[in-house]
Amino acid sequence: NAGVTQTPKFRILKIGQSMTLQCTQDMNHNYMYWYRQDPGMGLKLIYYSVGAGITDKGEVPNGYNVSRSTTEDFPLRLELAAPSQTSVYFCASRTSTDNYGYTFGSGTRLTVV
Amino acid sequence: KQEVTQIPAALSVPEGENLVLNCSFTDSAIYNLQWFRQDPGKGLTSLLLIQSSQREQTSGRLNASLDKSSGRSTLYIAASQPGDSATYLCAAWGNQGGKLIFGQGTELSVKP
C-alpha cells in the first residue's frame, strides 16, 4: 500500500516555464488536496477536490490549475512559473467520512530561478 | 476566518522531560483537529486525530486534548526522547470540505 505518491521530489524551473506536479493515491480516497509550505510557515491550501470531475479553489490558487479525471490522480499545473512559487508542495487525501485523518505525500520541493 | 496559532515556535528540552505543545484556534466551530509531525525535509506524518465529539486521544506516549469552547488543543509528550525532535503541526478541520487550517508549527529539540 503506497499511500500518496508525489513526483518529482525536486525540480528547478526557470521563470516563465510550466510544469505539472503529479499526485496519485491508492487508497480509493474521494477527497484530495494540494498545499504549499513556505519556510517558517504553516501549510496553505491551493486547490482541493471532493471527487472525480470536481475541483475547487483554496486559499492561494493564483498561478495554479488542477484537474481530477480519476479518483486516483490529482495533478497540479504551474503555468508561467514565478519566483513566488518557490515552495514545497504537498498532496494529501482522505476518505469522505471524517473518522480518519489526512494522509500526506512526501512533497515536491520546487525552486523557480 | 479560522486562524490557528501554535506556541511556542521552538522548544528545547532535556531527554526524559514531559512537555506540552499548545495550539489555539479562533473559530470554535471546527469539525476535527489533527496533530502532525514533520521531520526536516520530509512530509507530514499524522499523530492523532480528535473528532469534534471527542475531548482527547492517546497513542503511546502522546496525548492530545481538545477544548472547543476555549479554542485550544494541547499535545502532551511523556518521557521525551531525542527521536521526538521534529516540528509538530496542529491543523483544524473546517466545516466546508474538511479543509485543514494549519498553525505555523512548534520546532521541538530533545537533547540527550
mmCIF file of C-alpha atoms in Angstrom:
data_model
loop_
_atom_site.group_PDB
_atom_site.id
_atom_site.type_symbol
_atom_site.label_atom_id
_atom_site.label_comp_id
_atom_site.label_asym_id
_atom_site.label_seq_id
_atom_site.Cartn_x
_atom_site.Cartn_y
_atom_site.Cartn_z
ATOM 1 C CA ASN A 1 0.000 0.000 0.000
ATOM 2 C CA ALA A 2 1.897 3.040 -1.290
ATOM 3 C CA GLY A 3 -0.433 5.727 0.149
ATOM 4 C CA VAL A 4 0.037 9.139 -1.509
ATOM 5 C CA THR A 5 2.829 9.319 -4.077
ATOM 6 C CA GLN A 6 4.216 12.603 -5.403
ATOM 7 C CA THR A 7 6.599 13.106 -8.293
ATOM 8 C CA PRO A 8 9.070 14.620 -8.821
ATOM 9 C CA LYS A 9 10.706 15.076 -5.410
ATOM 10 C CA PHE A 10 12.800 18.029 -6.539
ATOM 11 C CA ARG A 11 12.620 20.389 -9.503
ATOM 12 C CA ILE A 12 14.270 23.621 -10.610
ATOM 13 C CA LEU A 13 12.312 25.753 -13.064
ATOM 14 C CA LYS A 14 13.217 28.901 -14.895
ATOM 15 C CA ILE A 15 10.876 31.889 -14.718
ATOM 16 C CA GLY A 16 8.097 31.505 -17.264
ATOM 17 C CA GLN A 17 8.386 27.731 -17.627
ATOM 18 C CA SER A 18 5.489 25.396 -16.917
ATOM 19 C CA MET A 19 5.308 22.033 -15.208
ATOM 20 C CA THR A 20 2.925 19.523 -13.696
ATOM 21 C CA LEU A 21 3.323 18.103 -10.217
ATOM 22 C CA GLN A 22 1.947 14.597 -10.084
ATOM 23 C CA CYS A 23 -0.032 13.116 -7.201
ATOM 24 C CA THR A 24 -1.596 9.684 -7.047
ATOM 25 C CA GLN A 25 -3.159 7.706 -4.208
ATOM 26 C CA ASP A 26 -4.113 4.054 -3.997
ATOM 27 C CA MET A 27 -6.476 4.223 -1.015
ATOM 28 C CA ASN A 28 -9.647 4.977 -3.023
ATOM 29 C CA HIS A 29 -9.980 8.317 -1.214
ATOM 30 C CA ASN A 30 -12.552 10.708 -2.629
ATOM 31 C CA TYR A 31 -11.034 13.875 -1.194
ATOM 32 C CA MET A 32 -7.677 15.181 -2.414
ATOM 33 C CA TYR A 33 -5.812 18.396 -1.638
ATOM 34 C CA TRP A 34 -2.792 20.435 -2.689
ATOM 35 C CA TYR A 35 -0.947 22.512 -0.095
ATOM 36 C CA ARG A 36 2.170 24.627 -0.273
ATOM 37 C CA GLN A 37 4.574 25.215 2.595
ATOM 38 C CA ASP A 38 6.869 28.208 2.712
ATOM 39 C CA PRO A 39 9.805 28.403 5.162
ATOM 40 C CA GLY A 40 8.677 29.036 8.737
ATOM 41 C CA MET A 41 5.037 28.996 7.711
ATOM 42 C CA GLY A 42 2.219 26.564 8.047
ATOM 43 C CA LEU A 43 0.688 24.903 5.027
ATOM 44 C CA LYS A 44 -1.739 26.820 2.816
ATOM 45 C CA LEU A 45 -4.406 25.206 0.657
ATOM 46 C CA ILE A 46 -4.086 25.728 -3.105
ATOM 47 C CA TYR A 47 -6.853 23.533 -4.584
ATOM 48 C CA TYR A 48 -8.945 20.613 -3.480
ATOM 49 C CA SER A 49 -11.263 18.012 -4.964
ATOM 50 C CA VAL A 50 -14.129 16.058 -3.403
ATOM 51 C CA GLY A 51 -14.312 13.536 -6.236
ATOM 52 C CA ALA A 52 -13.520 12.856 -9.870
ATOM 53 C CA GLY A 53 -14.563 15.787 -12.043
ATOM 54 C CA ILE A 54 -14.983 18.184 -9.104
ATOM 55 C CA THR A 55 -12.368 20.748 -8.084
ATOM 56 C CA ASP A 56 -12.434 23.986 -6.124
ATOM 57 C CA LYS A 57 -10.089 26.783 -5.146
ATOM 58 C CA GLY A 58 -8.403 27.028 -1.801
ATOM 59 C CA GLU A 59 -6.727 29.961 -0.114
ATOM 60 C CA VAL A 60 -3.892 30.582 -2.636
ATOM 61 C CA PRO A 61 -4.981 29.324 -6.116
ATOM 62 C CA ASN A 62 -3.492 32.051 -8.321
ATOM 63 C CA GLY A 63 -0.921 30.727 -10.785
ATOM 64 C CA TYR A 64 -2.076 27.120 -10.495
ATOM 65 C CA ASN A 65 -4.556 24.794 -12.134
ATOM 66 C CA VAL A 66 -5.782 21.300 -11.297
ATOM 67 C CA SER A 67 -7.818 18.518 -12.835
ATOM 68 C CA ARG A 68 -9.353 15.344 -11.415
ATOM 69 C CA SER A 69 -10.231 12.907 -14.161
ATOM 70 C CA THR A 70 -9.842 9.808 -11.971
ATOM 71 C CA THR A 71 -10.212 9.031 -8.268
ATOM 72 C CA GLU A 72 -6.523 8.173 -8.022
ATOM 73 C CA ASP A 73 -4.846 11.167 -9.669
ATOM 74 C CA PHE A 74 -4.831 14.873 -8.849
ATOM 75 C CA PRO A 75 -2.130 16.724 -10.821
ATOM 76 C CA LEU A 76 -1.212 20.352 -10.105
ATOM 77 C CA ARG A 77 -0.237 22.507 -13.070
ATOM 78 C CA LEU A 78 2.003 25.573 -12.794
ATOM 79 C CA GLU A 79 1.759 27.932 -15.723
ATOM 80 C CA LEU A 80 4.354 30.675 -16.227
ATOM 81 C CA ALA A 81 6.387 29.892 -13.126
ATOM 82 C CA ALA A 82 7.341 32.829 -10.893
ATOM 83 C CA PRO A 83 9.879 33.074 -8.034
ATOM 84 C CA SER A 84 6.946 33.437 -5.607
ATOM 85 C CA GLN A 85 6.037 29.828 -6.408
ATOM 86 C CA THR A 86 9.271 28.564 -4.908
ATOM 87 C CA SER A 87 7.963 26.320 -2.155
ATOM 88 C CA VAL A 88 7.419 22.766 -1.011
ATOM 89 C CA TYR A 89 4.205 21.292 -2.363
ATOM 90 C CA PHE A 90 2.274 18.586 -0.561
ATOM 91 C CA CYS A 91 -0.562 16.468 -1.842
ATOM 92 C CA ALA A 92 -2.960 14.887 0.639
ATOM 93 C CA SER A 93 -6.024 12.692 0.588
ATOM 94 C CA ARG A 94 -8.715 11.394 2.920
ATOM 95 C CA THR A 95 -11.946 9.447 2.860
ATOM 96 C CA SER A 96 -15.290 11.199 2.596
ATOM 97 C CA THR A 97 -16.092 10.156 6.152
ATOM 98 C CA ASP A 98 -14.487 12.078 8.976
ATOM 99 C CA ASN A 99 -13.385 9.184 11.129
ATOM 100 C CA TYR A 100 -9.956 9.017 9.589
ATOM 101 C CA GLY A 101 -7.372 11.680 9.175
ATOM 102 C CA TYR A 102 -5.475 13.028 6.250
ATOM 103 C CA THR A 103 -2.643 11.138 4.552
ATOM 104 C CA PHE A 104 0.115 13.290 3.083
ATOM 105 C CA GLY A 105 2.651 12.628 0.357
ATOM 106 C CA SER A 106 6.359 13.251 0.884
ATOM 107 C CA GLY A 107 6.322 16.531 -1.024
ATOM 108 C CA THR A 108 7.856 18.178 -4.093
ATOM 109 C CA ARG A 109 10.498 20.830 -3.472
ATOM 110 C CA LEU A 110 10.265 23.399 -6.282
ATOM 111 C CA THR A 111 12.688 26.238 -6.928
ATOM 112 C CA VAL A 112 11.961 28.895 -9.556
ATOM 113 C CA VAL A 113 15.020 30.856 -10.693
ATOM 114 C CA LYS B 1 -11.865 33.313 9.145
ATOM 115 C CA GLN B 2 -10.271 30.489 11.075
ATOM 116 C CA GLU B 3 -6.775 31.159 12.358
ATOM 117 C CA VAL B 4 -4.584 28.623 14.119
ATOM 118 C CA THR B 5 -1.695 29.632 16.355
ATOM 119 C CA GLN B 6 0.963 27.441 17.941
ATOM 120 C CA ILE B 7 3.033 28.487 20.920
ATOM 121 C CA PRO B 8 5.954 28.259 21.409
ATOM 122 C CA ALA B 9 7.509 28.426 17.941
ATOM 123 C CA ALA B 10 10.525 26.486 19.216
ATOM 124 C CA LEU B 11 11.219 24.415 22.307
ATOM 125 C CA SER B 12 14.365 22.728 23.584
ATOM 126 C CA VAL B 13 14.172 20.233 26.445
ATOM 127 C CA PRO B 14 16.451 17.615 28.030
ATOM 128 C CA GLU B 15 15.731 13.977 27.376
ATOM 129 C CA GLY B 16 13.174 12.426 29.706
ATOM 130 C CA GLU B 17 11.179 15.586 30.308
ATOM 131 C CA ASN B 18 7.411 15.679 29.905
ATOM 132 C CA LEU B 19 6.249 18.525 27.712
ATOM 133 C CA VAL B 20 3.153 20.242 26.350
ATOM 134 C CA LEU B 21 2.691 21.863 22.961
ATOM 135 C CA ASN B 22 -0.113 24.364 22.594
ATOM 136 C CA CYS B 23 -2.473 25.087 19.729
ATOM 137 C CA SER B 24 -5.244 27.689 19.697
ATOM 138 C CA PHE B 25 -7.898 28.425 17.093
ATOM 139 C CA THR B 26 -10.207 31.387 16.658
ATOM 140 C CA ASP B 27 -13.384 29.698 15.427
ATOM 141 C CA SER B 28 -14.777 27.101 17.833
ATOM 142 C CA ALA B 29 -16.949 25.663 15.050
ATOM 143 C CA ILE B 30 -14.198 23.314 13.943
ATOM 144 C CA TYR B 31 -15.046 19.811 12.914
ATOM 145 C CA ASN B 32 -11.953 17.871 13.923
ATOM 146 C CA LEU B 33 -8.406 18.663 14.981
ATOM 147 C CA GLN B 34 -5.353 16.757 13.801
ATOM 148 C CA TRP B 35 -1.761 16.772 15.031
ATOM 149 C CA PHE B 36 1.105 16.033 12.652
ATOM 150 C CA ARG B 37 4.826 15.514 12.921
ATOM 151 C CA GLN B 38 7.229 16.764 10.252
ATOM 152 C CA ASP B 39 10.877 15.768 10.130
ATOM 153 C CA PRO B 40 13.300 18.108 8.286
ATOM 154 C CA GLY B 41 12.854 17.839 4.527
ATOM 155 C CA LYS B 42 10.102 15.254 4.898
ATOM 156 C CA GLY B 43 6.349 15.040 4.580
ATOM 157 C CA LEU B 44 3.744 15.119 7.335
ATOM 158 C CA THR B 45 3.007 12.119 9.495
ATOM 159 C CA SER B 46 -0.341 12.018 11.240
ATOM 160 C CA LEU B 47 -0.046 11.567 15.008
ATOM 161 C CA LEU B 48 -3.534 11.961 16.407
ATOM 162 C CA LEU B 49 -6.979 12.902 15.146
ATOM 163 C CA ILE B 50 -9.526 14.258 17.626
ATOM 164 C CA GLN B 51 -13.035 14.205 16.281
ATOM 165 C CA SER B 52 -15.416 17.008 17.255
ATOM 166 C CA SER B 53 -17.343 14.767 19.644
ATOM 167 C CA GLN B 54 -14.170 13.696 21.460
ATOM 168 C CA ARG B 55 -12.115 15.505 24.059
ATOM 169 C CA GLU B 56 -8.849 13.599 23.781
ATOM 170 C CA GLN B 57 -6.923 10.885 22.000
ATOM 171 C CA THR B 58 -3.928 8.856 23.118
ATOM 172 C CA SER B 59 -1.248 6.960 21.244
ATOM 173 C CA GLY B 60 1.677 5.588 23.184
ATOM 174 C CA ARG B 61 3.497 8.478 24.883
ATOM 175 C CA LEU B 62 1.322 11.040 23.124
ATOM 176 C CA ASN B 63 -1.930 12.505 24.398
ATOM 177 C CA ALA B 64 -3.880 15.229 22.627
ATOM 178 C CA SER B 65 -6.801 17.114 24.109
ATOM 179 C CA LEU B 66 -9.399 19.344 22.529
ATOM 180 C CA ASP B 67 -11.468 22.065 24.219
ATOM 181 C CA LYS B 68 -13.637 23.650 21.563
ATOM 182 C CA SER B 69 -15.253 26.144 23.929
ATOM 183 C CA SER B 70 -11.909 27.734 24.774
ATOM 184 C CA GLY B 71 -10.449 27.243 21.296
ATOM 185 C CA ARG B 72 -7.495 25.182 22.481
ATOM 186 C CA SER B 73 -5.780 21.900 21.882
ATOM 187 C CA THR B 74 -2.679 20.543 23.592
ATOM 188 C CA LEU B 75 -0.273 17.773 22.671
ATOM 189 C CA TYR B 76 1.349 16.137 25.664
ATOM 190 C CA ILE B 77 4.542 14.133 25.126
ATOM 191 C CA ALA B 78 5.635 11.968 28.017
ATOM 192 C CA ALA B 79 9.241 10.997 28.731
ATOM 193 C CA SER B 80 10.627 12.789 25.690
ATOM 194 C CA GLN B 81 13.388 11.167 23.616
ATOM 195 C CA PRO B 82 15.887 12.578 21.092
ATOM 196 C CA GLY B 83 13.905 10.779 18.378
ATOM 197 C CA ASP B 84 10.964 13.049 19.186
ATOM 198 C CA SER B 85 12.877 16.005 17.747
ATOM 199 C CA ALA B 86 10.807 17.359 14.860
ATOM 200 C CA THR B 87 8.304 20.071 14.004
ATOM 201 C CA TYR B 88 4.813 19.473 15.326
ATOM 202 C CA LEU B 89 1.887 20.952 13.438
ATOM 203 C CA CYS B 90 -1.712 21.207 14.505
ATOM 204 C CA ALA B 91 -4.479 21.650 11.968
ATOM 205 C CA ALA B 92 -8.154 22.464 12.416
ATOM 206 C CA TRP B 93 -10.675 20.850 10.110
ATOM 207 C CA GLY B 94 -13.166 23.355 8.713
ATOM 208 C CA ASN B 95 -16.817 22.500 8.268
ATOM 209 C CA GLN B 96 -16.736 23.003 4.499
ATOM 210 C CA GLY B 97 -14.978 20.128 2.771
ATOM 211 C CA GLY B 98 -12.957 19.438 5.876
ATOM 212 C CA LYS B 99 -10.212 21.721 4.692
ATOM 213 C CA LEU B 100 -7.264 21.915 7.049
ATOM 214 C CA ILE B 101 -6.121 25.219 8.531
ATOM 215 C CA PHE B 102 -2.579 24.831 9.849
ATOM 216 C CA GLY B 103 -0.658 26.523 12.592
ATOM 217 C CA GLN B 104 2.956 27.536 11.932
ATOM 218 C CA GLY B 105 4.289 24.647 13.973
ATOM 219 C CA THR B 106 6.442 24.125 17.065
ATOM 220 C CA GLU B 107 10.007 23.005 16.418
ATOM 221 C CA LEU B 108 10.967 20.592 19.203
ATOM 222 C CA SER B 109 14.523 19.652 20.067
ATOM 223 C CA VAL B 110 15.144 16.968 22.683
ATOM 224 C CA LYS B 111 18.739 16.964 23.906
ATOM 225 C CA PRO B 112 20.405 13.698 25.041
#
